Amino acid sequence: PLLLGISKSAVETDSFLSAASFQETARVLTEAAVRGKVDKLEGLKENVIIGKLIPAGTGRNFDRETSRRIEERAMELKEIREEKARELAEATANRLPDEILGSNADVHVSSAESALALAERMKSEHNFDF
């Protein structure tokens, strides 16, 4: 155990907002900004400073559980979205739309065909100037 005076113990908290409200405000806020600190607003003092409801009472655990569920669902939806994007990329990786090439038949571009050859073909077919 380390014995600190009241002013030093108030500044040594994990919450930079709480520490800044007590003493050495400029130093504490500058240090927090330079180090990229994040205040999770878990204490009474920091929530009062920000103007949020204090994290106390019977609704506190409900709020935490709700936030946890929202974060889990967001991660699930992100994974689903990424999987669909991968499937779409795989399905269309070797195909180019007819409108780009100007032909009525399905056109498949082999992986060996270079982008330069494709650009030259488009340039000659459509008079594109790259």
Short mmCIF file of C-alpha atoms in Angstrom, two decimals:
data_model
loop_
_atom_site.label_atom_id
_atom_site.label_comp_id
_atom_site.label_asym_id
_atom_site.label_seq_id
_atom_site.Cartn_x
_atom_site.Cartn_y
_atom_site.Cartn_z
CA PRO A 1 0.00 0.00 0.00
CA LEU A 2 1.12 3.49 -0.86
CA LEU A 3 0.12 6.38 1.36
CA LEU A 4 -0.66 9.56 -0.58
CA GLY A 5 -1.92 12.94 0.55
CA ILE A 6 -5.46 14.02 -0.36
CA SER A 7 -4.36 16.22 -3.27
CA LYS A 8 -2.00 13.62 -4.75
CA SER A 9 -4.53 10.77 -4.41
CA ALA A 10 -7.19 12.82 -6.19
CA VAL A 11 -4.86 13.47 -9.12
CA GLU A 12 -3.70 9.82 -9.30
CA THR A 13 -7.13 8.46 -10.29
CA ASP A 14 -7.81 6.61 -13.57
CA SER A 15 -10.31 9.29 -14.55
CA PHE A 16 -8.53 12.32 -15.96
CA LEU A 17 -11.75 14.35 -15.74
CA SER A 18 -12.00 13.66 -12.03
CA ALA A 19 -8.32 14.47 -11.53
CA ALA A 20 -8.56 17.69 -13.56
CA SER A 21 -11.52 18.89 -11.52
CA PHE A 22 -9.52 18.70 -8.32
CA GLN A 23 -6.13 20.28 -8.98
CA GLU A 24 -3.51 20.88 -11.69
CA THR A 25 -6.24 21.09 -14.35
CA ALA A 26 -4.04 22.25 -17.23
CA ARG A 27 -1.34 19.65 -16.56
CA VAL A 28 -3.81 16.78 -16.18
CA LEU A 29 -5.77 17.67 -19.34
CA THR A 30 -2.59 18.26 -21.37
CA GLU A 31 -1.17 14.91 -20.27
CA ALA A 32 -4.46 13.16 -21.10
CA ALA A 33 -4.53 14.73 -24.57
CA VAL A 34 -0.89 13.91 -25.32
CA ARG A 35 -1.31 10.29 -24.22
CA GLY A 36 -4.66 9.85 -25.96
CA LYS A 37 -6.40 8.82 -22.76
CA VAL A 38 -10.06 7.84 -22.73
CA ASP A 39 -12.23 8.44 -19.68
CA LYS A 40 -14.87 5.74 -19.35
CA LEU A 41 -17.05 7.98 -17.14
CA GLU A 42 -17.57 5.33 -14.47
CA GLY A 43 -17.52 7.59 -11.41
CA LEU A 44 -19.93 10.11 -9.95
CA LYS A 45 -17.70 13.15 -10.41
CA GLU A 46 -16.91 12.65 -14.09
CA ASN A 47 -20.56 12.08 -14.97
CA VAL A 48 -21.62 15.24 -13.13
CA ILE A 49 -18.93 17.22 -15.00
CA ILE A 50 -20.14 15.92 -18.37
CA GLY A 51 -23.80 16.32 -17.42
CA LYS A 52 -24.80 12.67 -17.66
CA LEU A 53 -26.84 10.69 -15.18
CA ILE A 54 -24.74 9.32 -12.38
CA PRO A 55 -23.90 5.62 -12.67
CA ALA A 56 -25.79 4.48 -9.60
CA GLY A 57 -29.05 2.86 -8.65
CA THR A 58 -30.97 -0.12 -9.98
CA GLY A 59 -30.76 0.89 -13.64
CA ARG A 60 -26.97 0.79 -13.78
CA ASN A 61 -26.65 -2.94 -14.48
CA PHE A 62 -29.49 -2.77 -17.00
CA ASP A 63 -27.65 -0.05 -18.93
CA ARG A 64 -24.43 -2.07 -18.93
CA GLU A 65 -26.22 -5.22 -20.09
CA THR A 66 -28.04 -3.30 -22.82
CA SER A 67 -24.79 -1.76 -24.04
CA ARG A 68 -23.11 -5.17 -24.05
CA ARG A 69 -25.96 -6.69 -26.09
CA ILE A 70 -25.90 -3.80 -28.57
CA GLU A 71 -22.14 -4.21 -29.05
CA GLU A 72 -22.50 -7.99 -29.54
CA ARG A 73 -25.24 -7.52 -32.13
CA ALA A 74 -23.21 -4.87 -33.93
CA MET A 75 -20.28 -7.31 -34.17
CA GLU A 76 -22.59 -10.06 -35.50
CA LEU A 77 -24.00 -7.74 -38.16
CA LYS A 78 -20.50 -6.59 -39.12
CA GLU A 79 -19.38 -10.21 -39.57
CA ILE A 80 -22.46 -11.00 -41.69
CA ARG A 81 -21.85 -7.89 -43.83
CA GLU A 82 -18.17 -8.79 -44.31
CA GLU A 83 -19.06 -12.39 -45.27
CA LYS A 84 -21.61 -11.18 -47.84
CA ALA A 85 -19.03 -8.77 -49.26
CA ARG A 86 -16.49 -11.61 -49.55
CA GLU A 87 -19.05 -13.85 -51.29
CA LEU A 88 -19.97 -11.07 -53.71
CA ALA A 89 -16.31 -10.31 -54.42
CA GLU A 90 -15.61 -13.99 -55.12
CA ALA A 91 -18.67 -14.30 -57.36
CA THR A 92 -17.79 -11.24 -59.42
CA ALA A 93 -13.99 -11.33 -59.29
CA ASN A 94 -13.57 -12.81 -62.77
CA ARG A 95 -16.53 -11.15 -64.48
CA LEU A 96 -16.97 -7.76 -66.03
CA PRO A 97 -20.39 -6.34 -66.94
CA ASP A 98 -21.41 -6.31 -70.58
CA GLU A 99 -21.90 -2.54 -70.48
CA ILE A 100 -18.20 -1.98 -69.82
CA LEU A 101 -17.00 -4.13 -72.70
CA GLY A 102 -19.85 -3.37 -75.06
CA SER A 103 -20.63 -6.97 -76.00
CA ASN A 104 -23.82 -8.96 -75.60
CA ALA A 105 -22.12 -12.13 -74.39
CA ASP A 106 -20.90 -12.84 -70.89
CA VAL A 107 -17.24 -11.98 -70.70
CA HIS A 108 -14.89 -13.66 -68.27
CA VAL A 109 -11.51 -12.15 -67.66
CA SER A 110 -8.87 -14.71 -66.80
CA SER A 111 -6.58 -13.92 -63.95
CA ALA A 112 -3.65 -14.04 -66.38
CA GLU A 113 -5.02 -11.14 -68.50
CA SER A 114 -3.35 -7.94 -67.38
CA ALA A 115 -5.09 -4.67 -66.63
CA LEU A 116 -3.06 -3.02 -69.36
CA ALA A 117 -4.38 -5.41 -72.02
CA LEU A 118 -7.93 -4.81 -70.83
CA ALA A 119 -7.41 -1.04 -70.93
CA GLU A 120 -6.04 -1.24 -74.47
CA ARG A 121 -9.03 -3.33 -75.57
CA MET A 122 -11.49 -0.86 -74.03
CA LYS A 123 -9.60 2.02 -75.62
CA SER A 124 -9.84 0.49 -79.08
CA GLU A 125 -13.48 -0.62 -78.76
CA HIS A 126 -14.85 2.56 -77.20
CA ASN A 127 -12.33 5.19 -78.23
CA PHE A 128 -11.47 5.85 -74.58
CA ASP A 129 -8.43 8.00 -74.03
CA PHE A 130 -6.62 7.01 -70.83
#
